[in-house]
CSV table of C-alpha atoms in Angstrom, one decimal:
chain,number,residue,atom,x,y,z
M,1,UNK,CA,28.4,-14.9,-21.0
M,2,UNK,CA,25.3,-16.9,-22.0
M,3,UNK,CA,23.5,-18.5,-19.0
M,4,UNK,CA,22.6,-21.5,-21.3
M,5,UNK,CA,26.3,-22.0,-22.1
M,6,UNK,CA,27.1,-22.0,-18.4
M,7,UNK,CA,24.4,-24.6,-17.8
M,8,UNK,CA,25.9,-26.9,-20.4
M,9,UNK,CA,29.4,-26.3,-19.0
M,10,UNK,CA,28.2,-27.3,-15.5
M,11,UNK,CA,26.5,-30.4,-16.8
M,12,UNK,CA,29.6,-31.6,-18.6
M,13,UNK,CA,31.7,-30.9,-15.4
M,14,UNK,CA,29.2,-32.8,-13.3
M,15,UNK,CA,28.6,-35.7,-15.6
M,16,UNK,CA,32.4,-35.8,-16.6
M,17,UNK,CA,31.3,-36.6,-20.1
M,18,UNK,CA,30.0,-34.6,-23.1
M,19,UNK,CA,27.7,-37.5,-24.2
M,20,UNK,CA,26.2,-38.0,-20.7
M,21,UNK,CA,25.7,-34.2,-20.4
M,22,UNK,CA,23.9,-34.2,-23.8
M,23,UNK,CA,21.6,-37.0,-22.5
M,24,UNK,CA,20.9,-35.1,-19.2
M,25,UNK,CA,20.1,-31.9,-21.1
M,26,UNK,CA,18.1,-33.6,-23.8
M,27,UNK,CA,20.4,-32.1,-26.5
M,28,UNK,CA,22.7,-33.6,-29.1
M,29,UNK,CA,26.4,-34.1,-28.3
M,30,UNK,CA,27.5,-31.7,-31.2
M,31,UNK,CA,25.2,-29.0,-29.7
M,32,UNK,CA,26.8,-29.5,-26.2
M,33,UNK,CA,30.3,-29.4,-27.7
M,34,UNK,CA,29.5,-26.3,-29.7
M,35,UNK,CA,28.2,-24.5,-26.6
M,36,UNK,CA,31.4,-25.3,-24.7
M,37,UNK,CA,33.6,-24.2,-27.6
M,38,UNK,CA,31.8,-20.8,-27.8
M,39,UNK,CA,32.3,-20.3,-24.0
M,40,UNK,CA,36.0,-21.1,-24.4
M,41,UNK,CA,36.3,-18.7,-27.3
M,42,UNK,CA,34.7,-15.9,-25.3
M,43,UNK,CA,37.0,-16.6,-22.3
M,44,UNK,CA,40.1,-17.3,-24.4
M,45,UNK,CA,40.9,-20.4,-22.4
M,46,UNK,CA,40.2,-24.1,-22.7
M,47,UNK,CA,37.9,-25.3,-20.0
M,48,UNK,CA,38.3,-29.1,-20.4
M,49,UNK,CA,41.3,-31.2,-21.0
M,50,UNK,CA,40.4,-32.8,-24.3
M,51,UNK,CA,43.2,-35.4,-23.9
M,52,UNK,CA,41.3,-37.0,-21.1
M,53,UNK,CA,38.1,-39.0,-21.5
M,54,UNK,CA,36.5,-38.1,-18.2
M,55,UNK,CA,35.8,-34.4,-18.8
M,56,UNK,CA,38.7,-33.2,-16.6
M,57,UNK,CA,38.6,-29.5,-16.0
M,58,UNK,CA,41.6,-27.2,-16.7
M,59,UNK,CA,42.7,-24.6,-14.2
M,60,UNK,CA,40.4,-22.1,-16.0
M,61,UNK,CA,37.6,-24.6,-15.9
M,62,UNK,CA,37.9,-25.0,-12.1
M,63,UNK,CA,37.8,-21.2,-11.6
M,64,UNK,CA,34.8,-20.9,-13.8
M,65,UNK,CA,33.0,-23.8,-12.1
M,66,UNK,CA,32.6,-21.9,-8.8
M,67,UNK,CA,31.3,-18.8,-10.5
M,68,UNK,CA,29.0,-20.8,-12.8
M,69,UNK,CA,27.5,-22.6,-9.8
M,70,UNK,CA,26.9,-19.2,-8.0
M,71,UNK,CA,25.2,-17.8,-11.1
M,72,UNK,CA,23.0,-20.8,-11.5
M,73,UNK,CA,22.1,-20.6,-7.8
M,74,UNK,CA,21.2,-16.9,-8.3
M,75,UNK,CA,19.0,-17.8,-11.2
M,76,UNK,CA,17.3,-20.4,-9.1
M,77,UNK,CA,16.8,-17.9,-6.2
M,78,UNK,CA,15.5,-15.3,-8.7
M,79,UNK,CA,12.9,-17.7,-10.0
M,80,UNK,CA,11.9,-18.7,-6.4
M,81,UNK,CA,11.6,-15.0,-5.4
M,82,UNK,CA,9.4,-14.2,-8.4
M,83,UNK,CA,7.3,-17.3,-7.6
M,84,UNK,CA,7.0,-16.2,-4.0
M,85,UNK,CA,5.8,-12.8,-5.1
M,86,UNK,CA,3.2,-14.3,-7.3
M,87,UNK,CA,2.0,-16.6,-4.5
M,88,UNK,CA,2.1,-13.7,-2.0
M,89,UNK,CA,4.7,-15.3,0.2
M,90,UNK,CA,6.9,-12.2,0.0
M,91,UNK,CA,6.7,-8.6,-1.3
M,92,UNK,CA,5.7,-5.2,-0.1
M,93,UNK,CA,2.5,-3.2,-0.4
M,94,UNK,CA,3.2,0.6,-0.8
M,95,UNK,CA,0.4,3.0,0.1
M,96,UNK,CA,0.0,6.7,0.7
M,97,UNK,CA,-2.3,8.5,3.1
M,98,UNK,CA,-2.5,11.5,5.4
M,99,UNK,CA,-3.2,11.5,9.1
M,100,UNK,CA,-7.0,11.3,8.5
M,101,UNK,CA,-7.4,9.2,5.4
M,102,UNK,CA,-5.2,6.4,6.9
M,103,UNK,CA,-8.3,5.7,9.0
M,104,UNK,CA,-9.9,4.3,5.8
M,105,UNK,CA,-7.2,1.6,5.7
M,106,UNK,CA,-7.7,0.4,9.3
M,107,UNK,CA,-10.7,-1.9,8.5
M,108,UNK,CA,-8.9,-3.4,5.5
M,109,UNK,CA,-5.5,-4.1,6.9
M,110,UNK,CA,-6.4,-6.9,9.4
M,111,UNK,CA,-8.2,-8.8,6.6
M,112,UNK,CA,-5.3,-8.4,4.2
M,113,UNK,CA,-2.8,-9.5,6.9
M,114,UNK,CA,-4.9,-12.5,7.7
M,115,UNK,CA,-4.8,-13.6,4.1
M,116,UNK,CA,-1.2,-12.6,3.3
M,117,UNK,CA,0.8,-12.5,6.5
M,118,UNK,CA,4.2,-12.4,4.7
M,119,UNK,CA,3.6,-9.2,2.8
M,120,UNK,CA,5.2,-6.1,4.4
M,121,UNK,CA,2.8,-3.1,4.5
M,122,UNK,CA,4.3,0.4,4.1
M,123,UNK,CA,2.1,3.5,4.4
M,124,UNK,CA,3.7,6.7,3.4
M,125,UNK,CA,2.4,9.9,5.0
M,126,UNK,CA,1.6,12.6,2.4
M,127,UNK,CA,-0.6,15.6,1.8
M,128,UNK,CA,-3.9,14.6,0.2
M,129,UNK,CA,-3.3,17.0,-2.7
M,130,UNK,CA,0.0,15.2,-3.6
M,131,UNK,CA,-1.2,11.6,-3.5
M,132,UNK,CA,-2.6,11.5,-7.1
M,133,UNK,CA,0.8,12.8,-8.4
M,134,UNK,CA,2.6,10.1,-6.3
M,135,UNK,CA,0.3,7.5,-7.9
M,136,UNK,CA,1.0,8.7,-11.4
M,137,UNK,CA,4.7,9.0,-10.7
M,138,UNK,CA,4.8,5.4,-9.4
M,139,UNK,CA,6.0,6.6,-6.0
M,140,UNK,CA,3.3,4.4,-4.5
M,141,UNK,CA,0.8,2.0,-5.9
M,142,UNK,CA,-2.3,2.8,-3.9
M,143,UNK,CA,-3.4,6.0,-2.2
M,144,UNK,CA,-6.3,7.0,0.1
M,145,UNK,CA,-8.1,10.4,-0.5
M,146,UNK,CA,-11.4,12.0,0.2
M,147,UNK,CA,-12.2,12.9,-3.4
M,148,UNK,CA,-12.3,11.4,-6.8
M,149,UNK,CA,-9.3,12.7,-8.8
M,150,UNK,CA,-10.2,14.3,-12.0
M,151,UNK,CA,-7.3,12.7,-13.9
M,152,UNK,CA,-8.7,10.0,-16.3
M,153,UNK,CA,-5.5,8.0,-15.7
M,154,UNK,CA,-6.5,7.2,-12.1
M,155,UNK,CA,-9.1,4.7,-11.0
M,156,UNK,CA,-10.9,4.8,-7.6
M,157,UNK,CA,-12.7,2.4,-5.3
M,158,UNK,CA,-15.0,3.8,-2.5
M,159,UNK,CA,-14.1,2.3,0.8
M,160,UNK,CA,-16.0,4.1,3.6
M,161,UNK,CA,-18.2,7.1,4.4
M,162,UNK,CA,-17.5,9.6,7.1
M,163,UNK,CA,-19.0,12.8,8.5
M,164,UNK,CA,-17.9,15.8,10.4
M,165,UNK,CA,-18.5,15.7,14.2
M,166,UNK,CA,-18.3,18.4,16.9
M,167,UNK,CA,-16.2,16.9,19.8
M,168,UNK,CA,-16.3,18.1,23.4
M,169,UNK,CA,-15.0,16.9,26.7
M,170,UNK,CA,-17.5,14.7,28.6
M,171,UNK,CA,-17.7,17.4,31.3
M,172,UNK,CA,-18.7,20.1,28.7
M,173,UNK,CA,-22.3,21.5,29.0
M,174,UNK,CA,-23.0,20.3,25.4
M,175,UNK,CA,-21.8,16.8,26.0
M,176,UNK,CA,-25.3,15.5,26.8
M,177,UNK,CA,-26.8,16.8,23.5
M,178,UNK,CA,-27.0,14.8,20.3
M,179,UNK,CA,-27.5,17.8,18.0
M,180,UNK,CA,-26.7,21.5,18.2
M,181,UNK,CA,-27.2,24.4,15.8
M,182,UNK,CA,-24.4,26.7,14.6
M,183,UNK,CA,-25.8,29.6,16.5
M,184,UNK,CA,-25.3,27.7,19.8
M,185,UNK,CA,-21.6,27.6,19.1
M,186,UNK,CA,-20.9,31.3,18.9
M,187,UNK,CA,-19.5,31.4,22.4
M,188,UNK,CA,-17.4,28.3,22.1
M,189,UNK,CA,-13.6,28.2,21.8
M,190,UNK,CA,-12.5,26.2,18.8
M,191,UNK,CA,-9.3,24.2,18.3
M,192,UNK,CA,-8.6,23.8,14.6
M,193,UNK,CA,-6.2,21.9,12.3
M,194,UNK,CA,-3.7,24.2,10.7
M,195,UNK,CA,-3.7,22.5,7.3
M,196,UNK,CA,-6.0,24.2,4.9
M,197,UNK,CA,-8.8,22.0,3.4
M,198,UNK,CA,-12.1,22.4,1.5
M,199,UNK,CA,-13.9,21.3,4.6
M,200,UNK,CA,-12.4,24.0,6.8
M,201,UNK,CA,-13.5,26.5,4.2
M,202,UNK,CA,-17.1,25.1,4.3
M,203,UNK,CA,-17.1,25.3,8.1
M,204,UNK,CA,-16.0,29.0,8.0
M,205,UNK,CA,-18.6,29.8,5.3
M,206,UNK,CA,-21.4,28.1,7.3
M,207,UNK,CA,-20.6,30.2,10.4
M,208,UNK,CA,-20.6,33.3,8.2
M,209,UNK,CA,-23.9,32.3,6.7
M,210,UNK,CA,-25.6,32.1,10.1
M,211,UNK,CA,-23.8,35.3,11.3
M,212,UNK,CA,-22.1,33.4,14.1
M,213,UNK,CA,-18.5,34.1,15.2
M,214,UNK,CA,-16.1,31.2,14.8
M,215,UNK,CA,-13.6,31.7,17.7
M,216,UNK,CA,-10.5,29.7,16.8
M,217,UNK,CA,-8.2,30.2,19.8
M,218,UNK,CA,-5.6,27.5,18.9
M,219,UNK,CA,-4.4,25.7,15.7
M,220,UNK,CA,-2.6,22.3,16.0
M,221,UNK,CA,-0.6,20.4,13.4
M,222,UNK,CA,-2.2,17.0,14.1
M,223,UNK,CA,-5.6,15.6,14.8
M,224,UNK,CA,-4.1,13.7,17.8
M,225,UNK,CA,-3.1,16.9,19.4
M,226,UNK,CA,-6.5,18.4,18.8
M,227,UNK,CA,-8.2,15.5,20.5
M,228,UNK,CA,-5.9,15.7,23.5
M,229,UNK,CA,-6.6,19.4,23.9
M,230,UNK,CA,-10.4,18.9,23.8
M,231,UNK,CA,-10.1,16.0,26.3
M,232,UNK,CA,-8.4,18.4,28.6
M,233,UNK,CA,-11.2,20.9,28.3
M,234,UNK,CA,-9.2,23.5,26.4
M,235,UNK,CA,-12.0,24.0,23.8
M,236,UNK,CA,-14.1,22.2,21.2
M,237,UNK,CA,-13.3,21.0,17.7
M,238,UNK,CA,-14.8,19.8,14.4
M,239,UNK,CA,-13.1,16.6,13.2
M,240,UNK,CA,-13.9,13.6,11.1
M,241,UNK,CA,-16.0,11.1,13.2
M,242,UNK,CA,-13.7,8.2,12.1
M,243,UNK,CA,-10.8,9.7,13.9
M,244,UNK,CA,-12.6,9.9,17.3
M,245,UNK,CA,-14.5,6.6,17.5
M,246,UNK,CA,-12.1,5.0,20.0
M,247,UNK,CA,-12.2,8.0,22.3
M,248,UNK,CA,-16.1,8.1,22.1
M,249,UNK,CA,-16.3,4.4,23.0
M,250,UNK,CA,-14.0,4.9,26.0
M,251,UNK,CA,-15.9,8.0,27.2
M,252,UNK,CA,-13.0,10.3,26.7
M,253,UNK,CA,-14.9,12.5,24.2
M,254,UNK,CA,-18.5,13.2,23.2
M,255,UNK,CA,-19.4,13.7,19.6
M,256,UNK,CA,-22.3,15.9,18.6
M,257,UNK,CA,-23.9,16.5,15.2
M,258,UNK,CA,-24.2,20.2,14.0
M,259,UNK,CA,-27.5,20.5,12.2
M,260,UNK,CA,-26.4,22.9,9.5
M,261,UNK,CA,-23.1,21.0,8.9
M,262,UNK,CA,-24.0,17.5,7.8
M,263,UNK,CA,-20.8,17.3,5.9
M,264,UNK,CA,-20.4,13.8,4.7
M,265,UNK,CA,-17.4,12.6,2.7
M,266,UNK,CA,-16.4,9.3,1.2
M,267,UNK,CA,-12.9,7.9,1.3
M,268,UNK,CA,-11.5,6.3,-1.9
M,269,UNK,CA,-8.6,4.0,-2.7
M,270,UNK,CA,-7.0,5.3,-5.9
M,271,UNK,CA,-4.5,3.6,-8.2
M,272,UNK,CA,-3.1,4.1,-11.7
M,273,UNK,CA,-5.5,2.9,-14.4
M,274,UNK,CA,-4.0,0.3,-16.6
M,275,UNK,CA,-0.9,0.0,-14.5
M,276,UNK,CA,0.9,-3.3,-14.0
M,277,UNK,CA,0.3,-3.5,-10.2
M,278,UNK,CA,2.2,-5.8,-7.9
M,279,UNK,CA,0.5,-9.0,-6.8
M,280,UNK,CA,0.3,-7.5,-3.3
M,281,UNK,CA,-1.5,-4.3,-4.6
M,282,UNK,CA,-3.9,-6.4,-6.6
M,283,UNK,CA,-4.7,-8.5,-3.5
M,284,UNK,CA,-5.3,-5.4,-1.4
M,285,UNK,CA,-7.7,-4.0,-4.0
M,286,UNK,CA,-9.5,-7.4,-3.9
M,287,UNK,CA,-9.9,-7.1,-0.1
M,288,UNK,CA,-11.3,-3.5,-0.5
M,289,UNK,CA,-13.8,-4.7,-3.1
M,290,UNK,CA,-14.9,-7.7,-1.0
M,291,UNK,CA,-15.3,-5.5,2.0
M,292,UNK,CA,-17.4,-3.0,0.1
M,293,UNK,CA,-19.6,-5.8,-1.4
M,294,UNK,CA,-20.2,-7.3,2.1
M,295,UNK,CA,-21.1,-3.9,3.5
M,296,UNK,CA,-23.6,-3.2,0.6
M,297,UNK,CA,-25.2,-6.6,1.2
M,298,UNK,CA,-25.5,-5.9,4.9
M,299,UNK,CA,-27.1,-2.5,4.2
M,300,UNK,CA,-29.5,-4.1,1.7
M,301,UNK,CA,-30.7,-6.6,4.4
M,302,UNK,CA,-31.0,-3.9,7.0
M,303,UNK,CA,-33.0,-1.6,4.7
M,304,UNK,CA,-35.2,-4.4,3.4
């Protein structure tokens, strides 16, 4: 059933005249008559009583009228919905991050929400190693990782820089120090994350290099659990500084730099190169680029 034929049918029913319908649609009367005849042929029923001169509907015509109006309303709503997506008055932004890399989104989301308050933001939790595959598989549009994926089908935008920090409770003897050496940590009890990562391996190798024991007494599944244990004086931990900024500001934790472990890492937004991204995803990438440009300008002024 052709949508244009239904439009013609509705116009004839509303105008109660083939000629007036032709004028309203800016078409010839033969074209209008032909469209109605094709619709009648498909349905196998006459839609108008040809003996009347006022476009009277048959029983079949009255039944079709309700459905035709519903279909035209649906078409109108579909056009409106697409227009709202384009104008960012509706839609969803799908992202993927892990417990740590989601921190890279926190400075961007308030700006995005201020610009586009009607867009729903959905962040899926995933292992960092799986996020590039999710991007390529179109499971999500944008991911946050701490490395540049080697796949040429993926583009990346740097968003922020972070470093590893030793965290201790404010009452800990090391809390007043700004820097310590690895050898000073041989007697400490460490609380570690139980998810393997390249940075965990680098920490282990650094302790081995300086022939210092790394005493891991507890392993936790989340950074939040690690922070709470350190706050309670159960040990010390090495965590990304971004994840403890709030606790440091509130005086709940102290962060110390380990001289031999200035492990910096950059967080990247990644997305599929050449993909037809949603309007919401494109808008989020614009926010990321704008934020990065402002940060670079601020750094240039500071360093001048």
